[in-house]
XYZ file of C-alpha atoms in Angstrom:
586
model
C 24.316 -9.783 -31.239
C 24.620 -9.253 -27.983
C 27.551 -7.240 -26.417
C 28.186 -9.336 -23.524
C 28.627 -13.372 -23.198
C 27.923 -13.107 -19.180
C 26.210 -11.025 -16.432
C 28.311 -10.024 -13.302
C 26.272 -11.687 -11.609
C 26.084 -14.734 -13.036
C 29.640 -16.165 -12.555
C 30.588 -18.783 -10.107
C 33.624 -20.691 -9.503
C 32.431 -23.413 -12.482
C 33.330 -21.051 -14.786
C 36.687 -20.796 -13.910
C 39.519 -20.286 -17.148
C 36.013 -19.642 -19.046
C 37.156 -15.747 -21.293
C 34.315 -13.695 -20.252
C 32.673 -10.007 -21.804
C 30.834 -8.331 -19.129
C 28.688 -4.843 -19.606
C 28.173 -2.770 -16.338
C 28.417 0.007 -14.074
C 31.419 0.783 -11.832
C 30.113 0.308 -9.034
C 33.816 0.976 -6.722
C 37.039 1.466 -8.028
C 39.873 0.874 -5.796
C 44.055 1.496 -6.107
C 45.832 -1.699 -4.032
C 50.052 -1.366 -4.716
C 49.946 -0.491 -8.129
C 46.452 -3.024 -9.039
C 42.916 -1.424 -9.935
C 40.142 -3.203 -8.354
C 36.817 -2.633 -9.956
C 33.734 -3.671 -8.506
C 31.118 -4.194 -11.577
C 27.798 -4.029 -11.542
C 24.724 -5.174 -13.701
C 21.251 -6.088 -12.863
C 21.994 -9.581 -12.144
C 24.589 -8.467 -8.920
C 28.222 -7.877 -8.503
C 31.566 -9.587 -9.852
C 35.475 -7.935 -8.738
C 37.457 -7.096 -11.959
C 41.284 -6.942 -11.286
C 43.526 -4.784 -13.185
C 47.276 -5.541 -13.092
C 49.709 -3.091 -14.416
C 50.985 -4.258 -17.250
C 47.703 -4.345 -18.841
C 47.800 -2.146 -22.021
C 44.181 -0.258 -20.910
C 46.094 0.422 -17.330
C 46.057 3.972 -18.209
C 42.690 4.400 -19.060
C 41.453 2.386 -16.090
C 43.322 5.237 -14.101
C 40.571 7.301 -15.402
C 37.458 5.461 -14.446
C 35.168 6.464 -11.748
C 32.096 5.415 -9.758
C 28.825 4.712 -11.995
C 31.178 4.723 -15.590
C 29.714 2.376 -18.407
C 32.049 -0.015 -18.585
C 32.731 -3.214 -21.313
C 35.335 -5.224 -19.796
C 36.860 -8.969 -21.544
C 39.135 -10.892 -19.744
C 39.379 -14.655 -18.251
C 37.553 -15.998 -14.495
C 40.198 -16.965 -12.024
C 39.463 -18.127 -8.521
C 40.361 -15.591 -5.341
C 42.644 -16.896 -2.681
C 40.965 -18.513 -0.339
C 42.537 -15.827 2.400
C 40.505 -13.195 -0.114
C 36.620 -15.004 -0.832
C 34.270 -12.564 -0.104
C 31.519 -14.475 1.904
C 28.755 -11.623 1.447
C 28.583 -11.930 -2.573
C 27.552 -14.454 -4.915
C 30.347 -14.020 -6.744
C 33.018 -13.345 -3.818
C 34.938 -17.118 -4.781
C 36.027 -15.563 -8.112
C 37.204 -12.683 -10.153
C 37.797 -11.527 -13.478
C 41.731 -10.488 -14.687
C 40.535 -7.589 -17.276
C 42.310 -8.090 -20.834
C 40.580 -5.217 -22.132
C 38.221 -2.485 -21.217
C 35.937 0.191 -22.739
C 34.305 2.959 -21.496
C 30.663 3.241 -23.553
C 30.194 6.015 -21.019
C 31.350 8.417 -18.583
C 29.009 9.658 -15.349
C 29.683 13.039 -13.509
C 30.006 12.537 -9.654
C 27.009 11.296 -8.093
C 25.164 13.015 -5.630
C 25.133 9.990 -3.697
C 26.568 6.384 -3.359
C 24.953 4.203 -5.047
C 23.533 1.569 -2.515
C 24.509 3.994 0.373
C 21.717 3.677 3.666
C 21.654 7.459 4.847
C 20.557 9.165 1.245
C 17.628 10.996 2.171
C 14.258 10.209 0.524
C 13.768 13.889 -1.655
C 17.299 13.536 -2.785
C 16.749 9.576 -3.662
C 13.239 10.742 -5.707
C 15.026 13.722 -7.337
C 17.625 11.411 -9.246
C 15.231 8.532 -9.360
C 17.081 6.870 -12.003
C 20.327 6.390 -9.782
C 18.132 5.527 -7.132
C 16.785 2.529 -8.769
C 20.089 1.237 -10.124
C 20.364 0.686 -6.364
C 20.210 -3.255 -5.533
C 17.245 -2.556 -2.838
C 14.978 -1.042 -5.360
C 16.458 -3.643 -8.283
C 15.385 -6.629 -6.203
C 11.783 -4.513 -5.329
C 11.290 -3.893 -9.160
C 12.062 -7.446 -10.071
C 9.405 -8.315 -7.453
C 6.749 -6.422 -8.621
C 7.170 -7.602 -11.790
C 6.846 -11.163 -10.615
C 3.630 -10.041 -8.455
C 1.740 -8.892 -11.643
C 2.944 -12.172 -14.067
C 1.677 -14.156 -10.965
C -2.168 -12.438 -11.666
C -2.297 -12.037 -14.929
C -1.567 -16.010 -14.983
C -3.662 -16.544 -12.275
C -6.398 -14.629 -13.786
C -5.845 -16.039 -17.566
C -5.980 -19.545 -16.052
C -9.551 -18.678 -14.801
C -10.657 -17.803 -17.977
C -11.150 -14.063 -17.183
C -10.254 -11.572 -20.226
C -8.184 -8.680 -20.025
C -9.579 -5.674 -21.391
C -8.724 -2.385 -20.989
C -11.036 0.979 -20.021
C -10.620 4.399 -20.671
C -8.427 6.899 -18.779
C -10.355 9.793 -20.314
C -13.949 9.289 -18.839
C -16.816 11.827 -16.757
C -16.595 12.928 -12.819
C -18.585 10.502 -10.669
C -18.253 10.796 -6.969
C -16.705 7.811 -5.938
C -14.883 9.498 -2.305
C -12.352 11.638 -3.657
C -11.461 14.355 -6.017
C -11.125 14.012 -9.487
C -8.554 14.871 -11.507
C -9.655 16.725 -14.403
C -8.763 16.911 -17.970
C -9.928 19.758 -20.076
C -11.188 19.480 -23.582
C -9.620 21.740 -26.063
C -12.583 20.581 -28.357
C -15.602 21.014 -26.169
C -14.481 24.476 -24.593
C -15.403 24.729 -20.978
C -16.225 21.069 -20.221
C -13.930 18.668 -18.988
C -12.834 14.507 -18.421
C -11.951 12.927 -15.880
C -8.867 10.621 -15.236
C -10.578 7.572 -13.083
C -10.319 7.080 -9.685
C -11.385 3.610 -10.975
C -12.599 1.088 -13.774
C -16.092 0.931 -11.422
C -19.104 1.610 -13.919
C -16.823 0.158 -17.296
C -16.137 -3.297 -15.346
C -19.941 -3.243 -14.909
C -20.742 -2.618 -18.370
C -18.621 -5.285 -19.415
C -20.539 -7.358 -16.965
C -23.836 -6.174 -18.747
C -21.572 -6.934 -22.088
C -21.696 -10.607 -21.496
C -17.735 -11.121 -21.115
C -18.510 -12.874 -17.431
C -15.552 -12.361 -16.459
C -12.879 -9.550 -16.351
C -9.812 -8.367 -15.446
C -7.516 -5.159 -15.751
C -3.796 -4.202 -14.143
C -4.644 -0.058 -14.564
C -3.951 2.760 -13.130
C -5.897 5.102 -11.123
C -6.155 8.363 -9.934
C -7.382 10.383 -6.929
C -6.979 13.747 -6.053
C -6.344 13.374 -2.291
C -4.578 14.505 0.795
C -1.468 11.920 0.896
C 0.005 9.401 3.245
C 2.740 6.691 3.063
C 0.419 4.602 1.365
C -1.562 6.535 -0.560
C -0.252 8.331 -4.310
C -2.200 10.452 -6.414
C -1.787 7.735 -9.351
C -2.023 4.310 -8.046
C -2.151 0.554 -9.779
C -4.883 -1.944 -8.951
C -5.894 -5.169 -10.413
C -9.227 -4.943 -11.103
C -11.849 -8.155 -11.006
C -15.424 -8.338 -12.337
C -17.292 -11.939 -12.826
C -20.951 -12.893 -13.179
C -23.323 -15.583 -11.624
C -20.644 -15.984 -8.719
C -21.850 -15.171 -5.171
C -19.350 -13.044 -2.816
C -18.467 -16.593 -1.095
C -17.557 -17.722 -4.240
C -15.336 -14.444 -5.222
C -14.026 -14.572 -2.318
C -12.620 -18.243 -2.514
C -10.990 -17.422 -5.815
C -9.031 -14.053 -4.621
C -8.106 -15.903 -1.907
C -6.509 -18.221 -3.572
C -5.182 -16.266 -5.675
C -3.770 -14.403 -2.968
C -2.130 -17.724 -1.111
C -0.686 -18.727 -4.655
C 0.514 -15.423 -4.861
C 2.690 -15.164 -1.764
C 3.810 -18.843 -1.685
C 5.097 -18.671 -5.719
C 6.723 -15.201 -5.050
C 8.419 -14.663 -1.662
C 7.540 -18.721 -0.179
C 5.267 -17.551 2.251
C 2.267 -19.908 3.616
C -0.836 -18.046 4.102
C -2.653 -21.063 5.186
C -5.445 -23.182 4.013
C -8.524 -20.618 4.829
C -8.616 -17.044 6.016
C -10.166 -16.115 9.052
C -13.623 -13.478 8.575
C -14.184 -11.212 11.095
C -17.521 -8.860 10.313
C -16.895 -5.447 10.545
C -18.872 -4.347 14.159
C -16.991 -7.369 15.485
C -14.068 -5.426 13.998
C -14.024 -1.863 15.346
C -15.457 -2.684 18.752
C -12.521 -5.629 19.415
C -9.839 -3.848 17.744
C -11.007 -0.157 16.880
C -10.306 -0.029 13.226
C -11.722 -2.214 10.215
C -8.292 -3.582 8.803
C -7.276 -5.361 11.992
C -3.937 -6.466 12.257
C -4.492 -10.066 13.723
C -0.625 -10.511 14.485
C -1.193 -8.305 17.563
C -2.726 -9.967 20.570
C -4.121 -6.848 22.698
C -7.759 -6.323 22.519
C -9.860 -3.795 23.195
C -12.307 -4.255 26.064
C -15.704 -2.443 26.293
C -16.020 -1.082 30.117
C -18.964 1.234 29.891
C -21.044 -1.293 32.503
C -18.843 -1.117 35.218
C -18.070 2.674 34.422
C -21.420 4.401 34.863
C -21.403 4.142 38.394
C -18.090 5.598 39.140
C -17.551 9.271 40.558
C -15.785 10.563 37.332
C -17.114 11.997 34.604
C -14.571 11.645 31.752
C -15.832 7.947 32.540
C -19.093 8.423 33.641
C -20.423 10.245 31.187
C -19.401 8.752 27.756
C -20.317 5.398 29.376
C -23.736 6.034 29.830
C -23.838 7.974 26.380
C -25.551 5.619 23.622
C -23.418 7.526 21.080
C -20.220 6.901 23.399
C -17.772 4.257 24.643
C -15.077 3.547 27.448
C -12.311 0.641 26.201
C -10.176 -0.602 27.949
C -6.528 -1.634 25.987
C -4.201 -4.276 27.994
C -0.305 -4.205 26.967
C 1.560 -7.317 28.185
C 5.032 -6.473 29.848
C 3.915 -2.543 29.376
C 4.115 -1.299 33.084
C 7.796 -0.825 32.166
C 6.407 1.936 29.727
C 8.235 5.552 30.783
C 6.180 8.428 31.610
C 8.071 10.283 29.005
C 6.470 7.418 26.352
C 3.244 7.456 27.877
C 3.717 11.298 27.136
C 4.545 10.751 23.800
C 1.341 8.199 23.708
C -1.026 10.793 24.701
C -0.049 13.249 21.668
C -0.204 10.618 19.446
C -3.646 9.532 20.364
C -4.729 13.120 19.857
C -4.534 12.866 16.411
C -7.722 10.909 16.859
C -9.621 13.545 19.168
C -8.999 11.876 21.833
C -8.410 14.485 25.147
C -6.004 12.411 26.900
C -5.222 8.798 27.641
C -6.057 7.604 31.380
C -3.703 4.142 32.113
C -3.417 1.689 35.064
C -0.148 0.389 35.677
C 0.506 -2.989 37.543
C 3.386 -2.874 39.398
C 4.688 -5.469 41.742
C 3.444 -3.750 44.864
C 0.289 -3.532 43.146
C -1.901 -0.894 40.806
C -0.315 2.551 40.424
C -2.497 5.073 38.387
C -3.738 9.129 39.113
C -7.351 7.860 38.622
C -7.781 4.978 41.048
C -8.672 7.437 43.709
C -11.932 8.032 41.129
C -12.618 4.464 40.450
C -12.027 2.798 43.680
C -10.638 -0.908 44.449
C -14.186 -2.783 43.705
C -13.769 -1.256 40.213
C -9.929 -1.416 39.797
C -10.132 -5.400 40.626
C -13.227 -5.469 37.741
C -10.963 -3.805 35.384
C -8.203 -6.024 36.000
C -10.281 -8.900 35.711
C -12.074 -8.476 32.112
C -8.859 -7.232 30.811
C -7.274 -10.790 32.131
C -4.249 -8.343 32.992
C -1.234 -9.305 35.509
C 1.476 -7.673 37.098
C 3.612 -6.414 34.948
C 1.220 -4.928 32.446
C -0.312 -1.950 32.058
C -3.828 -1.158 30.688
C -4.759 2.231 28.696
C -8.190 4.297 28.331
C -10.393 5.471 25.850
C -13.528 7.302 26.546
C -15.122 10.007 24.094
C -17.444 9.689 21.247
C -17.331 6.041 19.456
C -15.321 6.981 16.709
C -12.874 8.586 18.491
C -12.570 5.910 21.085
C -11.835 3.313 18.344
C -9.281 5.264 16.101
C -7.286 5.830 19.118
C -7.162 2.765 20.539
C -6.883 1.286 17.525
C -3.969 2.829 15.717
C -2.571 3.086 19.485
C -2.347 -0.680 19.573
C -0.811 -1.152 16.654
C 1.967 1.660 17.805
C 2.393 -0.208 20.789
C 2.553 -3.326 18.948
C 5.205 -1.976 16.922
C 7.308 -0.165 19.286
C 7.612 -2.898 21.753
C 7.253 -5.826 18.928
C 4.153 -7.905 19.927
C 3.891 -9.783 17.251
C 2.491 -13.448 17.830
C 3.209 -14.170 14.136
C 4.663 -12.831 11.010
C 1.797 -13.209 8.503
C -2.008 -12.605 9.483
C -4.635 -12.439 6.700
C -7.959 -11.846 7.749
C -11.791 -11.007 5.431
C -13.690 -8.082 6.709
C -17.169 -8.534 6.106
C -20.609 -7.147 7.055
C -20.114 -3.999 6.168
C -22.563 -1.403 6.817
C -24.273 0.576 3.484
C -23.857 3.868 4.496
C -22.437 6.419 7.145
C -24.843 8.821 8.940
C -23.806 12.186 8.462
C -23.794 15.004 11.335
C -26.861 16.333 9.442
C -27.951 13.176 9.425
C -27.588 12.587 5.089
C -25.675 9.595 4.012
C -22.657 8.633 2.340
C -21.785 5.150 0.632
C -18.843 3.229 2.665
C -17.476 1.774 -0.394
C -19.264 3.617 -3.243
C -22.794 3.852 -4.302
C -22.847 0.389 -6.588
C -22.441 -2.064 -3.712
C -25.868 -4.335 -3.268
C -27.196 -3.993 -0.080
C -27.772 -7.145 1.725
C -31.971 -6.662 2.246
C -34.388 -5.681 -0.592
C -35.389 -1.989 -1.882
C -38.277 -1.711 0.253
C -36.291 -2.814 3.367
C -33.548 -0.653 2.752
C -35.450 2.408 2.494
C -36.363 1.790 6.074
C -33.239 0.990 7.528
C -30.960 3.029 5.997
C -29.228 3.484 8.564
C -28.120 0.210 9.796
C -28.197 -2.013 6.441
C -25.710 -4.237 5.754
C -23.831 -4.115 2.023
C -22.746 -7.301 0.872
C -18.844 -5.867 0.603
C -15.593 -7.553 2.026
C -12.174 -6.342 2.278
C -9.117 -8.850 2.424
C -6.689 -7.315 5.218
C -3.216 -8.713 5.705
C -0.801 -7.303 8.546
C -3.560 -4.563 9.275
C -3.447 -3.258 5.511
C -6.371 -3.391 3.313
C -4.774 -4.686 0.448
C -8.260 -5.551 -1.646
C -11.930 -4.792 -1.533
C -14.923 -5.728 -3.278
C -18.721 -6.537 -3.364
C -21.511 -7.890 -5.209
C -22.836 -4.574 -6.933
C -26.643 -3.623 -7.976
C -27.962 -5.447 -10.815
C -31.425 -3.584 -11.060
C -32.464 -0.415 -11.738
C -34.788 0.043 -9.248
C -32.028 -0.734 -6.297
C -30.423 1.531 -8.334
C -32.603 4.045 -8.096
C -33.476 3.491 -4.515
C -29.212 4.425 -3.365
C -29.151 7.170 -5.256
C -32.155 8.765 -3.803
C -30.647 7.494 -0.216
C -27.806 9.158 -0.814
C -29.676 12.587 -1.641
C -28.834 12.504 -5.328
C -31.958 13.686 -7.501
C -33.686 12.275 -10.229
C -31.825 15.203 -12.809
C -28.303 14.423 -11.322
C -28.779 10.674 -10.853
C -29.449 10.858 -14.675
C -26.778 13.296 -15.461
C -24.139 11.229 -13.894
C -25.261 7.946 -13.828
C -27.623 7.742 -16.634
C -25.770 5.454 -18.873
C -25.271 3.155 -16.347
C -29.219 3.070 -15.318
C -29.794 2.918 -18.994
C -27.515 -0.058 -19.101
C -29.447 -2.290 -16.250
C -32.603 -2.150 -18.157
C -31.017 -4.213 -20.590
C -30.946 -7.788 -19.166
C -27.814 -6.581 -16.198
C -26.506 -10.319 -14.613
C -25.828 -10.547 -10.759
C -22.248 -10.017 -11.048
C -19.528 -8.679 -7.704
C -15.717 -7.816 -8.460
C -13.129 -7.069 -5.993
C -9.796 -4.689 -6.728
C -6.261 -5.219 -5.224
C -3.948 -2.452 -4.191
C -0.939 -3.495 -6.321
C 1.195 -1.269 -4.846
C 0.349 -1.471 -1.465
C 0.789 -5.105 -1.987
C 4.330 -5.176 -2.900
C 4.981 -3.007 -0.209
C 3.744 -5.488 2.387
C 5.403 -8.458 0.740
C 8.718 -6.618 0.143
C 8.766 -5.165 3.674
C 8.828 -1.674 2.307
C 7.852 1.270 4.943
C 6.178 3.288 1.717
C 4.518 2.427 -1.536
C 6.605 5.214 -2.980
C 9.791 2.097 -2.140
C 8.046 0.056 -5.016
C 6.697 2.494 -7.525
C 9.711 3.359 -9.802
C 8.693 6.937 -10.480
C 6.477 7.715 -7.251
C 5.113 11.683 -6.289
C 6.024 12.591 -2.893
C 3.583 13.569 -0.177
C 2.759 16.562 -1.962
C 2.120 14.889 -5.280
C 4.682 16.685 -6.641
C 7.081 14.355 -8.907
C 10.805 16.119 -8.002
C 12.672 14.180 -11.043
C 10.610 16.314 -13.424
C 9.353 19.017 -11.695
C 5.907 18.017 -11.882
C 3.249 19.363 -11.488
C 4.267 23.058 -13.576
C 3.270 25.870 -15.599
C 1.943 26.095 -18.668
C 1.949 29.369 -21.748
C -0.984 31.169 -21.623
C -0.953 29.901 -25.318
C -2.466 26.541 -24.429
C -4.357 27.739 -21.773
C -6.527 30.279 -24.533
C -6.532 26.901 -26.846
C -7.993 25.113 -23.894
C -10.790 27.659 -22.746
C -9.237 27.599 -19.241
C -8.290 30.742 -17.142
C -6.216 30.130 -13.969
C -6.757 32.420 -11.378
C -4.610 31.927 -8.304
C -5.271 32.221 -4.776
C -4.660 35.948 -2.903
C -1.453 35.409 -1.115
C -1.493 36.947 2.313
C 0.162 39.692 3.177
């Protein structure tokens, strides 16, 4: 039997004269003339509890403080109308207390609960206040409706859930592993995985057809804001479907998604953009199509000029010069085009060149270098007017587009030039690999993902094959990727070697797997979704450590439980490992 008849939350003015038991939190108590107020607090919202003096537990609701565990009876009246409290649900009525008990007492909190200026390390350390807070309440809840959403979505589609090991083997899929040792193998160790990968493909090769998995993952890697050391993905395999086809079904997963959970409209179809189209327009591969400003390739019109920070990378084959136009940015300060220039070194870039155009016409240091002819080009292909002002990049390719590219969405941000609130967007055309300084390879996605040419073909252009991947980007975050994968061995075979991994480790590694595709493997793609990094997009959240109740920090340290920590030597000796820690310096 339950010990309430009513959430706080829950009451309205229709239940007015109704006797009510409520369970909560304090969340406020206040003293008005002799009357306790309390404001109570549950996970449904807020109600105001009035005490009046002659109420026999008067005494004892002297006593109560913020965060006490409270049981509270007593009848619904209305407020005054001089006294309805506009910013709560439940601000046209109020409960006169008959009775109250106190299931529990709380020490003083090290913070309000609720309160804007708690700082994050303090907020992770007592996690469990933290989330009583209604911000992280109302994120929690939506999370929760985010993954009923897919599973539904996904049940409807007739793909089974089925769940894959934690404890697995090391295969390089970008990142570090974390590792498990084995108390009854001494010296060898699992793996946690940094994904489902080769299981969702034997379940492919299983005939199941079609798969699915909410599961966690883990990679050992330096952190950002949206990256954790554990993460949650739903995870998607199918058979006999072609990447179009995939692709139709996440997306509408994805549009059912957002317009069942926070009422947005995606639209009927997402835009595709292919991924050289990508990083020469906008610089990175996860373009965030709510921002106007392109970047313009210059290199043409810059090999001429009498400047060599142009000059040269322009006539470089391995080198760019873009040009970056930001409407209404001439009224940019020197001090933020400062600060602009340190931010784009991040990215390698040396320095950040700009023209502004000012009402009496262009103002920069290097129009003296570039002379009018090539100022009025400039101004031209970057369709720019007074008013605006228009920022370099020249250096190596890569460095051009990361700094551009993460500079326009700074920009973007910092001045808000946003043409629209919600921008999905497919990436596709991916190339297979990444040349190397030394000129070896490495997989862009990982080494499973079917190249879009045959064996023989993609021995001899390694270096510029297409994979048949695509990545769904919303608000310039990747929030899924996927691919068709290999279905025969001899493709198989043929990345591997590509990727300089021998015969002996291909078959240490991935031997179960090449096994596996000898045995009838169906064409079959998949595609995984960043659950957490989704909920932070739809919730509006700055972090994915906002909608992960018990998140690491930057450090992947976990500062509720002191995590990650020491162990006795005892379990060490039973576990055959020896730690020997770095020299500190002196």
């Amino acid at each position: 039997m339950s010990m309430r008849t009513d959430y706080c939350g829950e009451l309205r003015k229709e239940n007015i004269g109704q006797s009510v038991e409520i369970c909560g939190w304090t969340n406020r108590r206040r003293d008005h003339g002799g009357v306790i107020f309390l404001d109570m607090r549950d996970k449904r919202g807020i109600v105001q509890v009035v005490i009046n003096p002659d109420n026999n537990d008067f005494a004892l609701a002297e006593t109560i403080r913020n965060e006490f565990v409270l049981k509270i009876t007593g009848e619904v009246i209305a407020r005054a109308d001089n006294l309805i409290n506009p910013k709560l649900d439940t601000g046209e009525i109020e409960i006169v207390a008959n009775k109250i008990e106190i299931l529990n007492t709380s020490k003083p909190v090290p913070f309000q609960i609720d309160a804007v200026d708690t700082s994050e390390e303090v907020r992770l350390k007592y996690r469990y206040l933290d989330l009583r807070t209604n911000v992280m309440q109302q994120r929690m809840r939506l999370r929760s409706k985010v993954t009923h959403f897919m599973r539904e979505f996904m049940d409807n589609n007739d793909f089974l859930d089925i769940e894959t090991p934690f404890l697995t083997k090391a295969t390089p899929e970008g990142a570090r592993d974390y590792l498990v040792p084995s108390r009854t193998y001494p010296g060898e160790f699992f793996a946690l995985p940094q994904s489902p990968q080769l299981f969702k493909q034997l379940l492919m090769m299983s005939g199941f057809e079609r798969y699915y998995q909410i599961v966690k993952c883990f990679r050992d890697e330096d952190l950002r804001a949206d990256r954790q050391p554990e993460f949650t993905q739903l995870d998607v395999e199918t058979s006999f479907m072609s990447e179009g086809e995939i692709m139709s079904m996440m997306e509408e997963m994805t549009r059912g998604l957002f317009k069942e959970v926070i009422e947005v409209d995606l639209g009927d179809k997402f835009p595709t953009i292919t991924y050289n189209d990508a990083m020469s327009t906008y610089g990175v591969d996860r373009p965030d199509m709510r921002i106007p400003m392109k970047l313009v390739c210059v290199n043409e019109i810059m090999k001429g000029v009498d400047f060599n920070v142009f000059s040269g990378p322009a006539s470089a084959d391995d080198s760019r010069v873009a040009a970056l136009k930001i409407p209404g940015g001439a009224s940019i300060s020197r001090k933020d085009i400062d600060k602009y220039t340190k931010y784009v070194s991040i990215y390698g870039a040396k320095g950040l060149a700009y023209i502004k155009l000012n009402e009496e016409g262009p103002a920069s240091p290097i129009l003296k270098f570039l002379g009018d002819d090539v100022t009025n080009q400039i101004i031209e292909m970057t369709d720019a007017k007074t008013g605006d002002i228009i920022f370099f990049g020249a250096d190596k390719i890569k460095i051009v587009n990361e700094a551009l590219g993460n500079l326009r969405e700074q920009i973007a941000k910092d001045l808000d030039l946003y043409t629209c609130k919600w921008a999905p967007i497919w990436v596709i055309d991916f190339p297979m690999f990444d040349q190397n300084e030394d000129g070896s390879l490495s997989a862009i996605h990982h080494p499973f993902t079917a190249p879009s040419v045959d064996a023989k073909t993609l021995e001899a252009t390694a270096a510029t094959a297409l994979s048949r991947a695509y990545d769904l980007v919303i608000n310039g975050s990747e929030v899924g990727g996927g691919s068709i994968r290999i279905h025969q061995v001899e493709m198989q075979q043929t990345v591997l070697k590509l990727l300089g991994i021998s015969d002996e480790e291909a078959k240490d590694k991935f031997g179960f797997l090449l096994d596996a595709l000898e045995y009838g493997c169906p064409p079959h793609g998949g595609m995984a979704f960043g659950l957490d990094r989704l909920v932070m997009i739809m919730t509006g959240s700055d972090s994915i450590r906002d909608v992960i109740a018990f998140p690491k920090t930057q450090t992947a340290a976990c500062l509720l439980t002191s995590a990650p920590a020491a162990v006795p030597n005892k379990v060490l000796r039973e576990l055959s490992v020896k730690v020997s820690l770095p020299e500190k310096d002196s």
